[in-house]
């Protein structure tokens, strides 16, 4: 086109080169699909056209009924579309229809026919009959009514969308409505699923967390390989106690089925034997169990401590006398290199690591002073109980919003590979000096 047009002016902007002329035409046709507020437009002419359009529509509705559009008619129309044209206001081109599947044409057919038969003349203006019907139905009809509007009102009530009449006066845009509805539906089902999860005994060993749009950690896989995906079903059933083992089958059949493990033939195939004790799987299983035991133990015991004065390893020589020893809970912590624990507090919390089995304060120790009054956390090392300056050292770092008075927050500490680490949930808060 640039070969025949030497100069093109679009909205006071001049296009002269071959490429720029094409750019100008593209902008011109794209703007045709958009609403504009052109000051010099003939408003009288616009009103006359709108009045004529309204009269024509009324004549058509009064004298004719819509004949439904067929798929074949749509196919014929699509074949006649010109290609390589500018996209419309929504970014759609003729190519989107030409190369789309027949499913798109079916939706388009439904949209066109519905627009003519149901939505013709419907709008958000109070003068429209449909608007007045909707207002009357929503205000007068009770919940026992069979009205379509009441069914809609019930659905909205389920998702905490109340007083839907307000959207007649102040309708949302398509994008706003979609976001609003999506948010409400996600909130409802997320709460409902989390509540129901607590009532299932099979989920007792899983964290009752459900975020719409995120894959539950147990169901994640590192690849799309079909064999890896099949393993998810087995691991999920094992974690929830619903995997049917030979011992279960024997019990269900009044021991008509042999409960013996098919791998080793030395014991009944129980969940403990299958995961931990089977000798055939011992080479794989043992290495994994050792890794689990040495990486950490999760302490579920609730511990509450309270002292009258400020106590800490920095200024209290016999600090171990004020601690609660986790060994009293019959936990074997020998050989582990990390701990996971939860804290609910309104102020500071202290966690001490010591090699002494009898809480001897003279032995070397580390202390985590979490969430001090200035929102700092301290990791303190003390070699003995002398409180001499050369016998102790510390690092501190800012940790705002690291505690909560109302809920338990998960923390972890690690002393593996010569480093002291403190973490909140899955995040690393601080790495300290080498041990």
XYZ file of C-alpha atoms in Angstrom:
435
model
C 0.000 0.000 0.000
C 2.930 2.280 0.653
C 3.783 2.104 -3.055
C 0.575 3.955 -3.975
C 0.165 6.330 -1.016
C 2.998 8.769 -0.489
C 1.562 10.456 2.604
C -1.064 9.433 5.177
C -2.348 11.569 8.061
C -3.999 9.844 11.041
C -4.986 11.990 14.052
C -2.668 14.825 13.025
C 0.272 12.425 12.686
C 1.899 12.120 9.252
C 3.139 8.820 7.788
C 5.319 9.059 4.664
C 7.516 5.985 4.245
C 6.211 2.667 2.946
C 6.369 0.942 6.339
C 4.985 3.903 8.268
C 1.971 4.178 5.920
C 1.071 0.582 6.768
C 1.520 1.419 10.445
C -0.807 4.395 10.045
C -3.519 2.308 8.397
C -3.227 -0.307 11.157
C -3.693 2.366 13.811
C -6.643 3.855 11.928
C -8.557 0.573 11.651
C -7.753 -0.421 15.238
C -9.176 2.903 16.433
C -12.377 2.305 14.471
C -13.255 -0.504 16.883
C -12.776 1.711 19.942
C -15.059 4.259 21.457
C -13.749 7.778 20.914
C -14.599 11.209 22.210
C -13.954 13.182 19.047
C -14.927 16.792 19.781
C -15.797 17.768 16.191
C -18.063 14.802 15.552
C -21.563 15.614 14.290
C -23.612 14.727 17.388
C -26.923 15.514 15.685
C -26.143 13.036 12.931
C -25.137 10.429 15.541
C -28.451 10.872 17.387
C -30.428 10.575 14.143
C -28.633 7.291 13.310
C -29.261 5.927 16.802
C -32.968 6.846 16.610
C -33.291 5.158 13.214
C -31.507 2.062 14.530
C -33.899 1.867 17.472
C -36.922 2.131 15.167
C -35.580 -0.565 12.857
C -34.918 -2.883 15.796
C -38.451 -2.346 17.109
C -39.982 -3.114 13.702
C -37.888 -6.270 13.420
C -38.819 -7.496 16.913
C -42.510 -6.764 16.388
C -42.804 -8.416 12.995
C -40.132 -11.068 12.775
C -38.786 -13.903 14.893
C -35.120 -14.815 14.836
C -34.174 -17.727 12.640
C -31.366 -19.580 14.350
C -27.935 -19.457 12.747
C -26.559 -22.863 11.723
C -22.981 -24.086 11.931
C -22.815 -24.342 8.149
C -23.801 -20.675 7.789
C -21.020 -19.719 10.170
C -18.519 -21.855 8.237
C -19.534 -20.172 4.982
C -19.221 -16.739 6.562
C -15.776 -17.532 8.020
C -14.530 -18.664 4.588
C -15.340 -15.203 3.205
C -13.335 -13.342 5.856
C -10.395 -11.340 4.550
C -7.019 -12.161 6.108
C -4.050 -9.968 7.074
C -6.347 -7.351 8.554
C -5.871 -5.311 11.721
C -7.045 -6.886 14.970
C -10.162 -5.573 16.673
C -10.544 -3.957 20.090
C -10.096 -7.294 21.890
C -7.075 -8.360 19.837
C -9.029 -10.829 17.664
C -8.283 -11.248 13.960
C -9.997 -13.160 11.132
C -7.301 -15.813 11.406
C -8.526 -16.697 14.916
C -11.810 -17.929 13.389
C -10.396 -19.386 10.173
C -7.888 -21.690 11.885
C -9.919 -22.450 15.025
C -11.652 -25.758 15.668
C -15.382 -26.312 15.186
C -15.804 -26.012 18.973
C -15.231 -22.273 18.680
C -17.919 -22.032 15.997
C -20.333 -23.899 18.267
C -19.743 -21.359 21.031
C -20.118 -18.539 18.525
C -23.391 -20.051 17.300
C -24.684 -20.279 20.863
C -23.677 -16.673 21.537
C -25.376 -15.298 18.405
C -28.609 -17.257 18.838
C -28.833 -16.470 22.553
C -28.231 -12.789 21.881
C -31.181 -12.642 19.495
C -33.625 -14.832 21.384
C -32.935 -13.979 25.036
C -30.786 -10.915 25.411
C -32.184 -8.826 22.589
C -32.982 -5.426 24.057
C -31.680 -6.325 27.527
C -29.445 -3.808 29.233
C -28.610 -2.081 32.471
C -30.906 0.863 31.839
C -33.930 1.168 34.130
C -36.135 1.744 31.078
C -35.532 -1.796 29.827
C -38.226 -4.323 30.625
C -35.672 -6.958 31.631
C -34.129 -4.565 34.165
C -37.498 -3.919 35.810
C -38.326 -7.650 35.896
C -35.003 -8.434 37.563
C -35.488 -5.698 40.165
C -39.026 -6.850 40.978
C -38.107 -10.539 41.211
C -35.119 -9.927 43.481
C -37.028 -7.629 45.831
C -40.395 -9.409 46.086
C -39.804 -13.138 45.591
C -38.991 -15.305 48.626
C -36.420 -18.099 48.812
C -39.210 -20.666 48.392
C -39.964 -19.298 44.915
C -39.047 -21.217 41.770
C -37.924 -17.997 40.095
C -34.675 -18.142 38.127
C -33.617 -14.932 39.861
C -34.044 -16.550 43.289
C -31.938 -19.529 42.176
C -29.275 -17.028 41.177
C -29.649 -15.257 44.521
C -29.182 -18.558 46.393
C -26.000 -19.304 44.459
C -24.650 -15.847 45.215
C -25.537 -16.272 48.900
C -23.580 -19.516 49.026
C -20.453 -17.649 47.982
C -21.098 -14.704 50.317
C -22.231 -12.374 47.512
C -25.033 -10.484 49.251
C -27.390 -7.721 48.166
C -26.992 -8.537 44.492
C -29.605 -5.884 43.687
C -26.853 -3.279 44.008
C -25.233 -4.600 40.831
C -28.285 -3.559 38.831
C -27.583 0.087 39.660
C -23.809 -0.214 39.607
C -22.940 -3.050 37.221
C -19.365 -4.323 37.177
C -17.356 -4.576 34.006
C -16.704 -8.004 32.535
C -13.147 -8.125 33.941
C -14.208 -6.802 37.354
C -17.056 -9.308 37.578
C -14.799 -12.208 36.600
C -12.187 -11.296 39.226
C -14.836 -10.721 41.876
C -16.592 -14.055 41.265
C -13.319 -16.004 41.031
C -12.098 -14.579 44.335
C -15.380 -15.390 46.114
C -15.560 -18.947 44.757
C -11.924 -19.689 45.602
C -12.369 -18.343 49.133
C -15.460 -20.488 49.723
C -14.002 -23.757 48.469
C -10.622 -23.212 50.072
C -12.328 -22.777 53.455
C -14.722 -25.667 52.875
C -11.954 -28.073 51.840
C -9.704 -27.102 54.763
C -12.589 -27.576 57.193
C -13.527 -30.989 55.788
C -9.894 -32.137 55.757
C -9.796 -31.935 59.553
C -12.569 -34.521 59.798
C -10.731 -37.244 57.861
C -8.547 -39.530 59.962
C -6.612 -40.554 56.848
C -5.273 -36.999 56.589
C -3.960 -36.996 60.172
C -0.331 -37.206 59.047
C -0.666 -34.473 56.449
C -0.712 -30.729 56.965
C -4.219 -29.415 56.336
C -3.108 -26.846 53.786
C -4.927 -26.243 50.536
C -4.220 -23.334 48.229
C -6.220 -23.208 45.017
C -3.907 -23.107 42.046
C -0.983 -24.730 43.900
C -0.059 -28.400 43.843
C 0.033 -30.102 47.233
C 3.713 -30.948 48.009
C 3.035 -34.676 48.255
C 1.614 -34.664 44.717
C 4.511 -32.879 43.054
C 6.691 -34.759 40.615
C 10.000 -33.856 39.046
C 8.978 -35.025 35.578
C 5.975 -35.807 33.402
C 7.071 -39.420 33.004
C 4.065 -41.727 33.278
C 5.845 -44.053 35.723
C 6.626 -41.127 38.034
C 3.004 -39.993 37.914
C 1.782 -43.497 38.816
C 4.021 -43.426 41.896
C 2.073 -40.433 43.203
C -0.983 -42.612 43.749
C 1.027 -45.142 45.767
C 2.840 -42.533 47.893
C -0.432 -40.713 48.609
C -2.169 -43.926 49.696
C 0.787 -44.863 51.904
C 0.791 -41.407 53.543
C -2.953 -41.567 54.213
C -3.010 -45.221 55.329
C -5.321 -46.313 52.519
C -2.856 -48.475 50.557
C -4.108 -52.080 50.502
C -1.277 -54.391 51.594
C -1.246 -58.193 51.815
C -2.038 -58.059 55.523
C -5.125 -55.926 54.786
C -6.313 -58.326 52.105
C -5.847 -61.266 54.478
C -7.861 -59.545 57.183
C -10.656 -58.621 54.779
C -10.864 -62.198 53.417
C -10.730 -63.879 56.845
C -7.159 -64.928 56.016
C -8.076 -66.730 52.835
C -5.298 -64.575 51.330
C -1.701 -65.100 52.439
C -0.534 -61.998 54.386
C 3.159 -62.778 53.787
C 5.342 -60.121 52.104
C 5.941 -61.107 48.490
C 9.379 -59.489 48.427
C 11.078 -61.247 51.329
C 8.580 -63.962 52.386
C 9.700 -63.532 56.004
C 6.926 -61.480 57.653
C 3.416 -60.164 57.152
C 3.220 -57.256 54.746
C 2.161 -54.511 57.166
C 2.782 -50.802 56.591
C 5.718 -50.879 59.036
C 7.256 -53.903 57.343
C 6.678 -52.527 53.852
C 8.359 -49.182 54.562
C 10.935 -49.975 57.281
C 11.648 -53.643 57.868
C 11.580 -55.534 54.575
C 15.085 -56.941 54.039
C 14.702 -56.996 50.263
C 14.204 -53.233 50.301
C 16.747 -52.627 53.059
C 19.497 -51.269 50.818
C 17.242 -48.469 49.607
C 15.120 -48.091 52.721
C 17.962 -47.956 55.245
C 19.751 -45.105 53.518
C 16.538 -43.077 53.361
C 15.637 -43.724 57.007
C 19.125 -42.776 58.190
C 18.875 -39.564 56.195
C 15.477 -38.757 57.748
C 16.666 -39.441 61.292
C 19.873 -37.464 60.913
C 18.313 -34.484 59.193
C 15.870 -33.739 61.970
C 13.132 -34.687 64.406
C 9.837 -32.836 64.631
C 8.921 -32.043 68.262
C 5.180 -31.782 68.844
C 5.324 -31.352 72.642
C 3.902 -28.054 73.916
C 6.431 -26.247 76.116
C 5.695 -23.156 78.210
C 8.335 -21.360 80.267
C 8.170 -18.264 82.401
C 10.746 -16.537 84.636
C 10.446 -13.317 86.620
C 13.660 -11.642 85.485
C 15.570 -11.483 82.238
C 17.404 -14.742 81.686
C 19.788 -15.585 78.873
C 23.146 -17.175 78.221
C 24.812 -13.765 77.800
C 24.216 -12.677 81.393
C 23.029 -15.742 83.316
C 25.799 -18.134 84.354
C 23.472 -21.015 85.284
C 21.197 -20.490 82.296
C 20.670 -24.244 81.757
C 18.833 -24.423 85.111
C 16.057 -22.316 83.600
C 15.557 -24.512 80.550
C 13.210 -27.402 79.822
C 15.148 -30.398 78.534
C 13.558 -32.043 75.490
C 15.173 -35.333 76.533
C 12.565 -35.628 79.298
C 10.014 -36.348 76.577
C 11.817 -39.591 75.666
C 13.115 -38.222 72.379
C 16.320 -39.748 71.075
C 18.110 -36.746 69.550
C 21.528 -38.365 69.234
C 23.065 -37.943 65.808
C 20.564 -35.418 64.445
C 21.690 -32.134 62.915
C 18.470 -30.090 62.911
C 15.277 -29.411 64.842
C 11.839 -28.202 63.759
C 9.620 -26.494 66.329
C 6.703 -24.069 66.605
C 6.465 -20.900 68.697
C 3.473 -18.840 69.788
C 4.546 -15.862 71.843
C 4.246 -12.099 72.251
C 7.910 -11.516 73.006
C 11.266 -13.250 73.072
C 11.887 -16.978 72.895
C 15.089 -18.843 73.765
C 16.342 -22.117 72.305
C 19.639 -23.516 73.585
C 21.887 -26.164 72.040
C 24.250 -27.925 74.413
C 26.314 -31.107 74.296
C 25.658 -31.710 78.005
C 23.182 -34.481 78.857
C 22.775 -33.143 82.439
C 22.192 -29.464 81.595
C 25.631 -28.391 82.766
C 25.880 -24.629 82.179
C 29.699 -24.801 82.185
C 29.687 -26.758 78.933
C 29.851 -24.947 75.544
C 26.454 -23.957 74.196
C 24.653 -21.980 71.526
C 21.560 -19.885 72.205
C 18.960 -18.596 69.768
C 17.363 -15.475 71.285
C 14.500 -15.098 68.817
C 12.590 -11.829 68.438
C 14.134 -9.472 70.978
C 12.304 -6.267 71.938
C 13.958 -4.330 69.110
C 12.839 -6.966 66.578
C 16.353 -8.427 66.504
C 17.377 -12.047 66.860
C 20.665 -13.071 68.480
C 22.696 -16.231 68.008
C 25.068 -16.476 70.970
C 28.037 -18.795 71.505
C 29.371 -19.366 75.012
C 32.370 -21.617 75.800
C 31.781 -21.783 79.592
C 29.837 -20.178 82.449
C 32.452 -17.599 83.451
C 30.699 -14.755 81.545
C 34.148 -13.386 80.667
C 34.132 -11.279 77.468
C 36.540 -13.657 75.728
C 34.329 -16.666 76.527
C 31.293 -15.474 74.603
C 30.400 -14.011 71.229
C 27.238 -13.228 69.276
C 25.755 -12.086 65.986
C 22.439 -10.271 65.680
C 20.166 -9.385 62.762
C 16.808 -7.714 62.243
C 13.794 -10.052 62.167
C 10.598 -7.933 62.092
C 7.215 -9.688 62.352
C 8.888 -12.910 63.410
C 6.460 -13.671 66.223
C 2.718 -13.838 66.701
C 0.648 -13.934 69.902
C -2.250 -15.851 68.364
C -0.834 -18.554 66.095
C 2.079 -20.977 66.107
C 4.845 -20.149 63.646
C 7.128 -22.970 62.413
C 10.884 -22.524 62.919
C 13.866 -24.731 62.284
C 17.483 -24.687 63.389
C 20.339 -26.623 61.857
C 23.957 -27.259 62.779
C 24.912 -29.449 59.830
C 28.126 -29.145 57.794
C 29.790 -26.809 60.300
C 27.196 -24.020 60.095
C 24.586 -22.750 62.529
C 21.360 -21.819 60.712
C 17.992 -20.446 61.766
C 14.930 -20.603 59.524
C 11.248 -19.658 59.530
C 9.014 -22.153 57.693
C 10.927 -22.965 54.472
C 13.010 -19.782 54.431
C 16.505 -19.254 55.756
C 16.627 -16.372 58.239
C 20.337 -16.377 59.095
C 23.512 -18.415 58.660
C 25.921 -17.967 61.538
C 29.632 -18.641 61.897
C 31.409 -21.953 61.472
C 31.183 -24.269 64.472
